PDB file of C-alpha atoms and ligand atoms in Angstrom:
ATOM      1  CA  MET A   1     104.115  88.493  91.767  1.00  0.00           C
ATOM      2  CA  VAL A   2     105.089  84.646  91.999  1.00  0.00           C
ATOM      3  CA  ASN A   3     108.294  83.527  92.970  1.00  0.00           C
ATOM      4  CA  SER A   4     108.996  79.726  93.619  1.00  0.00           C
ATOM      5  CA  LYS A   5     112.100  78.526  94.980  1.00  0.00           C
ATOM      6  CA  ASP A   6     112.807  74.559  94.265  1.00  0.00           C
ATOM      7  CA  LEU A   7     109.309  73.826  94.499  1.00  0.00           C
ATOM      8  CA  THR A   8     108.610  70.226  95.056  1.00  0.00           C
ATOM      9  CA  PHE A   9     105.281  68.322  96.073  1.00  0.00           C
ATOM     10  CA  GLU A  10     104.758  64.903  96.290  1.00  0.00           C
ATOM     11  CA  TYR A  11     101.198  63.146  96.139  1.00  0.00           C
ATOM     12  CA  ILE A  12     101.080  60.482  98.917  1.00  0.00           C
ATOM     13  CA  ARG A  13      98.436  57.826  98.437  1.00  0.00           C
ATOM     14  CA  ARG A  14      97.543  55.570 101.622  1.00  0.00           C
ATOM     15  CA  ASP A  15      95.679  52.445 101.729  1.00  0.00           C
ATOM     16  CA  GLU A  16      92.863  51.984 104.286  1.00  0.00           C
ATOM     17  CA  ASN A  17      95.368  51.506 107.243  1.00  0.00           C
ATOM     18  CA  GLY A  18      97.231  54.596 106.331  1.00  0.00           C
ATOM     19  CA  ASN A  19     100.101  52.949 105.012  1.00  0.00           C
ATOM     20  CA  VAL A  20     102.104  54.543 102.026  1.00  0.00           C
ATOM     21  CA  GLU A  21     101.090  52.660  98.726  1.00  0.00           C
ATOM     22  CA  SER A  22     102.640  55.340  96.548  1.00  0.00           C
ATOM     23  CA  ILE A  23     104.570  58.338  96.164  1.00  0.00           C
ATOM     24  CA  THR A  24     104.206  60.562  92.874  1.00  0.00           C
ATOM     25  CA  LYS A  25     106.514  63.543  93.017  1.00  0.00           C
ATOM     26  CA  ALA A  26     104.342  65.629  90.564  1.00  0.00           C
ATOM     27  CA  VAL A  27     106.486  68.865  90.961  1.00  0.00           C
ATOM     28  CA  ASP A  28     110.189  68.597  90.865  1.00  0.00           C
ATOM     29  CA  GLY A  29     112.486  71.449  91.990  1.00  0.00           C
ATOM     30  CA  VAL A  30     110.603  74.357  90.249  1.00  0.00           C
ATOM     31  CA  ASN A  31     111.829  77.843  90.104  1.00  0.00           C
ATOM     32  CA  ILE A  32     109.426  79.957  88.290  1.00  0.00           C
ATOM     33  CA  HIS A  33     109.622  83.882  88.384  1.00  0.00           C
ATOM     34  CA  VAL A  34     106.704  85.994  87.451  1.00  0.00           C
ATOM     35  CA  GLU A  35     106.899  90.028  87.542  1.00  0.00           C
ATOM     36  CA  PRO A  36     103.972  91.994  88.347  1.00  0.00           C
ATOM     37  CA  GLY A  37     101.938  92.836  85.311  1.00  0.00           C
ATOM     38  CA  GLN A  38     103.596  90.021  82.841  1.00  0.00           C
ATOM     39  CA  PHE A  39     101.823  87.447  80.807  1.00  0.00           C
ATOM     40  CA  VAL A  40     103.119  84.117  81.542  1.00  0.00           C
ATOM     41  CA  ALA A  41     102.349  80.604  79.699  1.00  0.00           C
ATOM     42  CA  ILE A  42     102.957  77.347  81.022  1.00  0.00           C
ATOM     43  CA  LEU A  43     103.308  74.320  78.576  1.00  0.00           C
ATOM     44  CA  GLY A  44     103.986  70.918  78.889  1.00  0.00           C
ATOM     45  CA  HIS A  45     102.544  67.483  78.098  1.00  0.00           C
ATOM     46  CA  ASN A  46      99.622  65.721  79.941  1.00  0.00           C
ATOM     47  CA  GLY A  47     100.931  64.826  83.698  1.00  0.00           C
ATOM     48  CA  SER A  48     104.154  67.000  83.722  1.00  0.00           C
ATOM     49  CA  GLY A  49     102.955  68.849  86.905  1.00  0.00           C
ATOM     50  CA  LYS A  50     101.254  72.111  85.480  1.00  0.00           C
ATOM     51  CA  SER A  51      97.924  71.627  87.452  1.00  0.00           C
ATOM     52  CA  THR A  52      99.892  70.940  90.568  1.00  0.00           C
ATOM     53  CA  PHE A  53     102.156  73.805  90.208  1.00  0.00           C
ATOM     54  CA  ALA A  54      99.218  75.894  89.473  1.00  0.00           C
ATOM     55  CA  LYS A  55      97.330  75.054  92.548  1.00  0.00           C
ATOM     56  CA  HIS A  56     100.279  75.916  94.984  1.00  0.00           C
ATOM     57  CA  ILE A  57      99.823  79.807  93.363  1.00  0.00           C
ATOM     58  CA  ASN A  58      96.459  80.114  95.271  1.00  0.00           C
ATOM     59  CA  ALA A  59      97.476  77.709  98.152  1.00  0.00           C
ATOM     60  CA  LEU A  60      95.367  75.015  97.425  1.00  0.00           C
ATOM     61  CA  LEU A  61      98.242  73.122  97.812  1.00  0.00           C
ATOM     62  CA  SER A  62     101.223  73.573  99.860  1.00  0.00           C
ATOM     63  CA  PRO A  63     105.262  72.635  99.033  1.00  0.00           C
ATOM     64  CA  THR A  64     106.417  69.433  99.999  1.00  0.00           C
ATOM     65  CA  GLU A  65     109.831  70.990  99.660  1.00  0.00           C
ATOM     66  CA  GLY A  66     111.089  74.166  98.643  1.00  0.00           C
ATOM     67  CA  SER A  67     108.944  77.430  98.866  1.00  0.00           C
ATOM     68  CA  LEU A  68     106.586  79.771  97.146  1.00  0.00           C
ATOM     69  CA  PHE A  69     105.807  83.346  97.742  1.00  0.00           C
ATOM     70  CA  ILE A  70     103.023  85.119  96.023  1.00  0.00           C
ATOM     71  CA  ASP A  71     103.099  89.161  96.282  1.00  0.00           C
ATOM     72  CA  LYS A  72     106.004  88.528  98.992  1.00  0.00           C
ATOM     73  CA  LYS A  73     103.555  85.980 101.021  1.00  0.00           C
ATOM     74  CA  ASP A  74     104.637  82.479 101.894  1.00  0.00           C
ATOM     75  CA  THR A  75     102.024  80.112 100.525  1.00  0.00           C
ATOM     76  CA  LYS A  76     103.185  78.223 103.724  1.00  0.00           C
ATOM     77  CA  ASN A  77     101.898  80.754 105.973  1.00  0.00           C
ATOM     78  CA  LEU A  78      98.232  79.732 107.252  1.00  0.00           C
ATOM     79  CA  GLU A  79      97.444  82.969 108.402  1.00  0.00           C
ATOM     80  CA  LYS A  80      98.103  84.501 104.893  1.00  0.00           C
ATOM     81  CA  LEU A  81      95.841  82.176 103.308  1.00  0.00           C
ATOM     82  CA  TRP A  82      92.612  84.693 102.751  1.00  0.00           C
ATOM     83  CA  GLU A  83      95.154  87.356 101.447  1.00  0.00           C
ATOM     84  CA  ILE A  84      96.973  84.762  98.972  1.00  0.00           C
ATOM     85  CA  ARG A  85      93.551  83.591  97.691  1.00  0.00           C
ATOM     86  CA  GLN A  86      92.369  87.345  97.078  1.00  0.00           C
ATOM     87  CA  THR A  87      95.666  88.004  95.498  1.00  0.00           C
ATOM     88  CA  ALA A  88      95.796  84.994  93.128  1.00  0.00           C
ATOM     89  CA  GLY A  89      92.472  84.037  91.759  1.00  0.00           C
ATOM     90  CA  MET A  90      92.144  80.826  89.692  1.00  0.00           C
ATOM     91  CA  VAL A  91      90.192  79.674  86.709  1.00  0.00           C
ATOM     92  CA  PHE A  92      89.601  76.117  85.921  1.00  0.00           C
ATOM     93  CA  GLN A  93      89.054  74.029  82.717  1.00  0.00           C
ATOM     94  CA  ASN A  94      85.024  73.481  83.116  1.00  0.00           C
ATOM     95  CA  PRO A  95      83.240  76.696  83.535  1.00  0.00           C
ATOM     96  CA  ASP A  96      80.014  74.587  84.462  1.00  0.00           C
ATOM     97  CA  ASN A  97      82.145  73.719  87.795  1.00  0.00           C
ATOM     98  CA  GLN A  98      82.852  76.976  88.452  1.00  0.00           C
ATOM     99  CA  ILE A  99      79.158  78.746  87.897  1.00  0.00           C
ATOM    100  CA  ILE A 100      77.043  78.335  91.123  1.00  0.00           C
ATOM    101  CA  GLY A 101      74.598  81.184  90.625  1.00  0.00           C
ATOM    102  CA  ASN A 102      71.360  81.398  88.624  1.00  0.00           C
ATOM    103  CA  VAL A 103      71.544  84.348  87.581  1.00  0.00           C
ATOM    104  CA  VAL A 104      74.880  85.865  85.855  1.00  0.00           C
ATOM    105  CA  GLU A 105      75.185  88.996  87.750  1.00  0.00           C
ATOM    106  CA  GLU A 106      74.685  86.697  91.194  1.00  0.00           C
ATOM    107  CA  ASP A 107      77.285  84.439  90.371  1.00  0.00           C
ATOM    108  CA  VAL A 108      79.785  87.132  89.629  1.00  0.00           C
ATOM    109  CA  GLY A 109      78.760  88.581  93.109  1.00  0.00           C
ATOM    110  CA  PHE A 110      79.296  85.615  95.064  1.00  0.00           C
ATOM    111  CA  GLY A 111      83.316  86.097  95.459  1.00  0.00           C
ATOM    112  CA  PRO A 112      83.196  89.680  96.765  1.00  0.00           C
ATOM    113  CA  GLU A 113      80.272  88.646  98.971  1.00  0.00           C
ATOM    114  CA  ASN A 114      82.399  86.279 100.528  1.00  0.00           C
ATOM    115  CA  LEU A 115      85.103  88.698 101.098  1.00  0.00           C
ATOM    116  CA  GLY A 116      82.430  90.673 103.081  1.00  0.00           C
ATOM    117  CA  ILE A 117      82.212  93.639 100.666  1.00  0.00           C
ATOM    118  CA  GLU A 118      79.524  95.937 101.523  1.00  0.00           C
ATOM    119  CA  THR A 119      76.641  95.714  98.998  1.00  0.00           C
ATOM    120  CA  LYS A 120      76.971  98.617  97.074  1.00  0.00           C
ATOM    121  CA  LYS A 121      80.271  97.803  96.569  1.00  0.00           C
ATOM    122  CA  ILE A 122      79.694  94.442  95.459  1.00  0.00           C
ATOM    123  CA  TRP A 123      77.367  95.762  92.636  1.00  0.00           C
ATOM    124  CA  GLU A 124      79.817  98.094  91.387  1.00  0.00           C
ATOM    125  CA  ARG A 125      82.440  95.298  91.276  1.00  0.00           C
ATOM    126  CA  VAL A 126      79.664  93.135  89.356  1.00  0.00           C
ATOM    127  CA  GLN A 127      79.224  95.861  86.711  1.00  0.00           C
ATOM    128  CA  GLU A 128      83.117  96.549  86.464  1.00  0.00           C
ATOM    129  CA  SER A 129      84.013  92.928  86.182  1.00  0.00           C
ATOM    130  CA  LEU A 130      80.981  91.795  83.733  1.00  0.00           C
ATOM    131  CA  GLN A 131      81.935  94.938  81.585  1.00  0.00           C
ATOM    132  CA  ALA A 132      85.952  93.847  81.630  1.00  0.00           C
ATOM    133  CA  VAL A 133      84.871  90.427  79.948  1.00  0.00           C
ATOM    134  CA  ASP A 134      82.202  92.008  77.785  1.00  0.00           C
ATOM    135  CA  MET A 135      79.512  90.273  79.167  1.00  0.00           C
ATOM    136  CA  LEU A 136      77.482  93.147  80.814  1.00  0.00           C
ATOM    137  CA  ASN A 137      74.457  92.646  78.504  1.00  0.00           C
ATOM    138  CA  PHE A 138      73.955  89.460  79.850  1.00  0.00           C
ATOM    139  CA  ARG A 139      73.918  90.164  83.543  1.00  0.00           C
ATOM    140  CA  LYS A 140      70.163  89.023  83.896  1.00  0.00           C
ATOM    141  CA  HIS A 141      70.640  85.803  81.936  1.00  0.00           C
ATOM    142  CA  SER A 142      70.649  82.372  83.150  1.00  0.00           C
ATOM    143  CA  PRO A 143      74.514  80.900  83.010  1.00  0.00           C
ATOM    144  CA  ASN A 144      72.733  77.754  81.789  1.00  0.00           C
ATOM    145  CA  LYS A 145      71.864  79.434  78.615  1.00  0.00           C
ATOM    146  CA  LEU A 146      75.162  80.704  77.509  1.00  0.00           C
ATOM    147  CA  SER A 147      78.016  79.304  75.208  1.00  0.00           C
ATOM    148  CA  GLY A 148      80.852  77.916  76.469  1.00  0.00           C
ATOM    149  CA  GLY A 149      82.840  80.828  75.790  1.00  0.00           C
ATOM    150  CA  GLN A 150      80.378  83.307  77.552  1.00  0.00           C
ATOM    151  CA  LYS A 151      80.120  81.075  80.418  1.00  0.00           C
ATOM    152  CA  GLN A 152      84.139  80.671  81.001  1.00  0.00           C
ATOM    153  CA  ARG A 153      83.987  84.579  80.726  1.00  0.00           C
ATOM    154  CA  VAL A 154      81.408  84.936  83.512  1.00  0.00           C
ATOM    155  CA  ALA A 155      83.774  82.633  85.454  1.00  0.00           C
ATOM    156  CA  ILE A 156      86.401  84.937  84.661  1.00  0.00           C
ATOM    157  CA  ALA A 157      84.815  87.981  85.725  1.00  0.00           C
ATOM    158  CA  GLY A 158      83.663  85.998  89.141  1.00  0.00           C
ATOM    159  CA  VAL A 159      87.450  86.169  89.751  1.00  0.00           C
ATOM    160  CA  VAL A 160      88.020  89.471  88.583  1.00  0.00           C
ATOM    161  CA  ALA A 161      85.218  90.843  90.878  1.00  0.00           C
ATOM    162  CA  MET A 162      87.842  89.896  93.673  1.00  0.00           C
ATOM    163  CA  LYS A 163      90.152  92.317  92.452  1.00  0.00           C
ATOM    164  CA  PRO A 164      92.905  89.851  92.489  1.00  0.00           C
ATOM    165  CA  LYS A 165      96.463  91.040  91.171  1.00  0.00           C
ATOM    166  CA  CYS A 166      97.255  87.682  89.477  1.00  0.00           C
ATOM    167  CA  ILE A 167      94.899  85.416  87.734  1.00  0.00           C
ATOM    168  CA  ILE A 168      95.857  81.740  87.073  1.00  0.00           C
ATOM    169  CA  LEU A 169      94.262  80.028  83.974  1.00  0.00           C
ATOM    170  CA  ASP A 170      94.404  76.312  84.023  1.00  0.00           C
ATOM    171  CA  GLU A 171      93.727  75.247  80.478  1.00  0.00           C
ATOM    172  CA  PRO A 172      90.627  77.680  80.385  1.00  0.00           C
ATOM    173  CA  THR A 173      90.012  77.035  76.662  1.00  0.00           C
ATOM    174  CA  ALA A 174      90.119  73.183  76.370  1.00  0.00           C
ATOM    175  CA  MET A 175      86.669  72.797  76.361  1.00  0.00           C
ATOM    176  CA  LEU A 176      85.580  75.504  73.877  1.00  0.00           C
ATOM    177  CA  ASP A 177      84.968  75.544  70.289  1.00  0.00           C
ATOM    178  CA  PRO A 178      87.237  77.932  68.491  1.00  0.00           C
ATOM    179  CA  ASN A 179      84.826  80.849  68.781  1.00  0.00           C
ATOM    180  CA  GLY A 180      84.931  80.422  72.623  1.00  0.00           C
ATOM    181  CA  ARG A 181      88.657  79.865  72.776  1.00  0.00           C
ATOM    182  CA  LYS A 182      88.945  83.254  70.773  1.00  0.00           C
ATOM    183  CA  GLU A 183      86.500  85.289  73.052  1.00  0.00           C
ATOM    184  CA  VAL A 184      88.116  83.755  76.248  1.00  0.00           C
ATOM    185  CA  MET A 185      91.629  84.626  74.750  1.00  0.00           C
ATOM    186  CA  GLU A 186      90.754  88.079  74.276  1.00  0.00           C
ATOM    187  CA  THR A 187      89.597  88.583  77.378  1.00  0.00           C
ATOM    188  CA  ILE A 188      92.389  87.311  79.294  1.00  0.00           C
ATOM    189  CA  LYS A 189      94.786  89.831  76.629  1.00  0.00           C
ATOM    190  CA  ILE A 190      92.288  92.672  77.894  1.00  0.00           C
ATOM    191  CA  LEU A 191      92.650  91.891  81.649  1.00  0.00           C
ATOM    192  CA  ASN A 192      96.250  91.885  80.996  1.00  0.00           C
ATOM    193  CA  GLN A 193      96.838  95.070  79.043  1.00  0.00           C
ATOM    194  CA  GLN A 194      94.051  97.224  80.323  1.00  0.00           C
ATOM    195  CA  GLU A 195      93.359  96.048  84.002  1.00  0.00           C
ATOM    196  CA  LYS A 196      97.271  95.406  84.644  1.00  0.00           C
ATOM    197  CA  ILE A 197      96.466  91.947  86.135  1.00  0.00           C
ATOM    198  CA  THR A 198      99.302  89.286  85.960  1.00  0.00           C
ATOM    199  CA  VAL A 199      98.175  86.235  84.061  1.00  0.00           C
ATOM    200  CA  ILE A 200      99.800  82.887  84.239  1.00  0.00           C
ATOM    201  CA  LEU A 201      97.918  80.781  81.531  1.00  0.00           C
ATOM    202  CA  ILE A 202      98.094  77.031  81.176  1.00  0.00           C
ATOM    203  CA  THR A 203      97.205  75.968  77.912  1.00  0.00           C
ATOM    204  CA  HIS A 204      97.733  73.126  75.447  1.00  0.00           C
ATOM    205  CA  TYR A 205      97.051  75.675  72.258  1.00  0.00           C
ATOM    206  CA  MET A 206     100.601  76.737  71.164  1.00  0.00           C
ATOM    207  CA  GLU A 207      98.948  79.718  69.270  1.00  0.00           C
ATOM    208  CA  GLU A 208      97.970  81.136  72.667  1.00  0.00           C
ATOM    209  CA  VAL A 209     101.154  81.719  74.023  1.00  0.00           C
ATOM    210  CA  VAL A 210     102.893  83.598  70.851  1.00  0.00           C
ATOM    211  CA  ASN A 211     101.932  86.760  72.829  1.00  0.00           C
ATOM    212  CA  ALA A 212     103.407  85.899  76.271  1.00  0.00           C
ATOM    213  CA  ASP A 213     106.192  87.658  77.895  1.00  0.00           C
ATOM    214  CA  LYS A 214     107.729  84.369  78.746  1.00  0.00           C
ATOM    215  CA  VAL A 215     106.825  81.014  78.229  1.00  0.00           C
ATOM    216  CA  PHE A 216     107.699  77.748  80.550  1.00  0.00           C
ATOM    217  CA  VAL A 217     107.774  74.313  79.400  1.00  0.00           C
ATOM    218  CA  MET A 218     107.241  71.508  82.029  1.00  0.00           C
ATOM    219  CA  ASN A 219     107.988  67.875  81.737  1.00  0.00           C
ATOM    220  CA  LYS A 220     107.795  65.312  84.329  1.00  0.00           C
ATOM    221  CA  GLY A 221     107.419  67.799  87.041  1.00  0.00           C
ATOM    222  CA  GLN A 222     110.406  69.887  85.990  1.00  0.00           C
ATOM    223  CA  VAL A 223     110.858  73.369  84.198  1.00  0.00           C
ATOM    224  CA  VAL A 224     112.794  72.090  81.020  1.00  0.00           C
ATOM    225  CA  MET A 225     112.592  75.176  78.839  1.00  0.00           C
ATOM    226  CA  GLU A 226     112.141  79.298  79.880  1.00  0.00           C
ATOM    227  CA  GLY A 227     112.160  81.964  77.507  1.00  0.00           C
ATOM    228  CA  THR A 228     110.238  84.427  75.328  1.00  0.00           C
ATOM    229  CA  PRO A 229     107.977  82.528  72.607  1.00  0.00           C
ATOM    230  CA  ARG A 230     110.525  83.204  70.073  1.00  0.00           C
ATOM    231  CA  GLU A 231     112.998  81.472  71.935  1.00  0.00           C
ATOM    232  CA  ILE A 232     110.829  78.494  72.774  1.00  0.00           C
ATOM    233  CA  PHE A 233     109.682  77.926  69.333  1.00  0.00           C
ATOM    234  CA  SER A 234     112.740  78.178  67.585  1.00  0.00           C
ATOM    235  CA  GLN A 235     113.737  74.944  69.310  1.00  0.00           C
ATOM    236  CA  VAL A 236     111.798  72.640  67.594  1.00  0.00           C
ATOM    237  CA  GLU A 237     113.627  69.370  67.985  1.00  0.00           C
ATOM    238  CA  GLN A 238     113.335  70.193  71.724  1.00  0.00           C
ATOM    239  CA  LEU A 239     109.884  70.699  71.762  1.00  0.00           C
ATOM    240  CA  LYS A 240     109.147  67.498  70.012  1.00  0.00           C
ATOM    241  CA  GLU A 241     111.193  65.924  72.457  1.00  0.00           C
ATOM    242  CA  TYR A 242     108.674  67.140  74.975  1.00  0.00           C
ATOM    243  CA  ARG A 243     105.899  65.898  72.742  1.00  0.00           C
ATOM    244  CA  LEU A 244     104.667  69.580  72.158  1.00  0.00           C
ATOM    245  CA  ASP A 245     103.730  70.874  69.096  1.00  0.00           C
ATOM    246  CA  LEU A 246     104.135  74.214  67.071  1.00  0.00           C
ATOM    247  CA  PRO A 247     101.719  76.908  66.140  1.00  0.00           C
ATOM    248  CA  GLN A 248     100.312  76.082  62.922  1.00  0.00           C
ATOM    249  CA  VAL A 249     101.760  79.043  61.231  1.00  0.00           C
ATOM    250  CA  THR A 250     105.330  78.388  62.438  1.00  0.00           C
ATOM    251  CA  GLU A 251     105.093  74.621  61.689  1.00  0.00           C
ATOM    252  CA  LEU A 252     104.438  75.521  58.078  1.00  0.00           C
ATOM    253  CA  ALA A 253     107.084  78.205  57.669  1.00  0.00           C
ATOM    254  CA  TYR A 254     109.371  75.539  59.342  1.00  0.00           C
ATOM    255  CA  GLU A 255     108.384  73.060  56.476  1.00  0.00           C
ATOM    256  CA  LEU A 256     108.787  75.908  53.910  1.00  0.00           C
ATOM    257  CA  GLN A 257     112.507  76.672  55.190  1.00  0.00           C
ATOM    258  CA  LYS A 258     113.173  72.713  55.075  1.00  0.00           C
ATOM    259  CA  GLU A 259     112.152  73.232  51.275  1.00  0.00           C
ATOM    260  CA  GLY A 260     114.581  75.890  50.637  1.00  0.00           C
ATOM    261  CA  ILE A 261     112.355  78.754  51.015  1.00  0.00           C
ATOM    262  CA  PRO A 262     114.254  81.439  52.866  1.00  0.00           C
ATOM    263  CA  LEU A 263     112.665  82.683  56.058  1.00  0.00           C
ATOM    264  CA  THR A 264     113.685  84.073  59.321  1.00  0.00           C
ATOM    265  CA  SER A 265     112.659  81.553  61.976  1.00  0.00           C
ATOM    266  CA  PRO A 266     110.917  81.091  63.873  1.00  0.00           C
ATOM    267  CA  ILE A 267     107.786  82.710  62.289  1.00  0.00           C
ATOM    268  CA  LEU A 268     104.982  83.439  65.255  1.00  0.00           C
ATOM    269  CA  THR A 269     102.215  84.904  63.263  1.00  0.00           C
ATOM    270  CA  VAL A 270     100.489  84.768  59.766  1.00  0.00           C
ATOM    271  CA  GLU A 271     101.208  88.457  59.327  1.00  0.00           C
ATOM    272  CA  GLU A 272     104.851  87.827  59.763  1.00  0.00           C
ATOM    273  CA  LEU A 273     104.936  85.076  57.190  1.00  0.00           C
ATOM    274  CA  LEU A 274     103.153  86.879  54.821  1.00  0.00           C
ATOM    275  CA  SER A 275     105.415  90.060  55.036  1.00  0.00           C
ATOM    276  CA  GLN A 276     108.473  87.465  54.369  1.00  0.00           C
ATOM    277  CA  LEU A 277     106.981  85.700  51.625  1.00  0.00           C
ATOM    278  CA  THR A 278     105.720  88.981  49.734  1.00  0.00           C
ATOM    279  CA  PRO A 279     108.419  90.934  48.190  1.00  0.00           C
TER     280      PRO A 279
HETATM  281  P1  LIG B   1      98.957  68.380  84.200  1.00  0.00           P
HETATM  282  O1  LIG B   1      98.218  69.440  84.620  1.00  0.00           O
HETATM  283  O2  LIG B   1     100.577  68.909  83.503  1.00  0.00           O
HETATM  284  O3  LIG B   1      98.423  67.351  83.333  1.00  0.00           O
HETATM  285  P2  LIG B   1      99.129  67.385  86.899  1.00  0.00           P
HETATM  286  O4  LIG B   1      99.936  68.169  87.975  1.00  0.00           O
HETATM  287  O5  LIG B   1      97.649  67.280  87.161  1.00  0.00           O
HETATM  288  O6  LIG B   1      99.741  67.205  85.563  1.00  0.00           O
HETATM  289  O7  LIG B   1      99.965  65.639  87.178  1.00  0.00           O
HETATM  290  C1  LIG B   1     101.124  65.637  87.671  1.00  0.00           C
HETATM  291  C2  LIG B   1     101.254  64.224  88.190  1.00  0.00           C
HETATM  292  O8  LIG B   1     100.763  64.144  89.372  1.00  0.00           O
HETATM  293  C3  LIG B   1     100.826  63.367  87.232  1.00  0.00           C
HETATM  294  O9  LIG B   1     101.277  61.984  87.382  1.00  0.00           O
HETATM  295  C4  LIG B   1      99.445  62.844  87.990  1.00  0.00           C
HETATM  296  O10 LIG B   1      99.320  61.623  87.740  1.00  0.00           O
HETATM  297  C5  LIG B   1      99.606  63.003  89.369  1.00  0.00           C
HETATM  298  N1  LIG B   1      98.434  63.706  90.340  1.00  0.00           N
HETATM  299  C6  LIG B   1      97.638  64.520  90.074  1.00  0.00           C
HETATM  300  N2  LIG B   1      96.644  64.742  90.757  1.00  0.00           N
HETATM  301  C7  LIG B   1      97.078  63.631  91.746  1.00  0.00           C
HETATM  302  C8  LIG B   1      96.357  63.353  92.915  1.00  0.00           C
HETATM  303  N3  LIG B   1      95.201  63.718  93.383  1.00  0.00           N
HETATM  304  N4  LIG B   1      96.663  61.922  93.439  1.00  0.00           N
HETATM  305  C9  LIG B   1      97.649  61.678  93.026  1.00  0.00           C
HETATM  306  N5  LIG B   1      98.590  61.873  91.772  1.00  0.00           N
HETATM  307  C10 LIG B   1      98.070  62.914  91.118  1.00  0.00           C
HETATM  308 MG1  LIG B   2      96.341  70.002  84.585  1.00  0.00          MG
END
């Protein structure tokens, strides 16, 4: 679904005369491979290049060097731009910037309408998408009155309505309260498991990646770790070096272990910890 080969991207800043003022290598030789149907997470401290990489996946940015193929389509090929954007939809941090309609169902219909889908089909898609994010009861509501989590689910429905094979979510829960975060994570899980949509989730919350098929850790534009959540969260010292935390329960188990309590590591869920602590 996603195949990057030595992907490098430089932001070039110029002064008013067009002279180069500075160059920032935001992505530096990244090789990321995602299979159809996978749930992949990307972690990394602020400024590590996650958003810049994400913007390549739906061809908002084009590589300075290297290449990126989405569903076998080269993102450098301008003729494939629309196909790529239809294949890979993007959800951003702030739902307020993504919702443009005055009524939920209209907002969700904008995407398919822009794709030139016939009206009857648009309404079918609106219905299906709102159902998939569990917001069908709100179809006639004004988005302004929804909670953050509900707004973000509407934004996700807007992307789902374009029937993408892949969805990239760039810190979709960063502005939400714990309840909203939970709602959105459940929605993402359903899209992946039931709708079989490939998910690429960028997040700061370690709890959100424990169910991922694969995790990539970025630092200074490079992929510095890659593996299953269990493999990643067993490398505590390395994660600290990249200024990343552990899921709370993993951290607790790690501290208990240091105190001499025998546990297999890493522990990823509360259930796992409980089952090992109770004889
Ligand atoms: P992340 O999403 O991991 O926080 P970004 O991809 O946003 O990282 O940023 C990677 C690097 O690129 C940072 O050093 C950031 O300052 C720089 N950067 C991001 N956007 C721009 C831009 N539009 N112009 C110049 N530099 C940018
Ligand atoms: Mg970012």
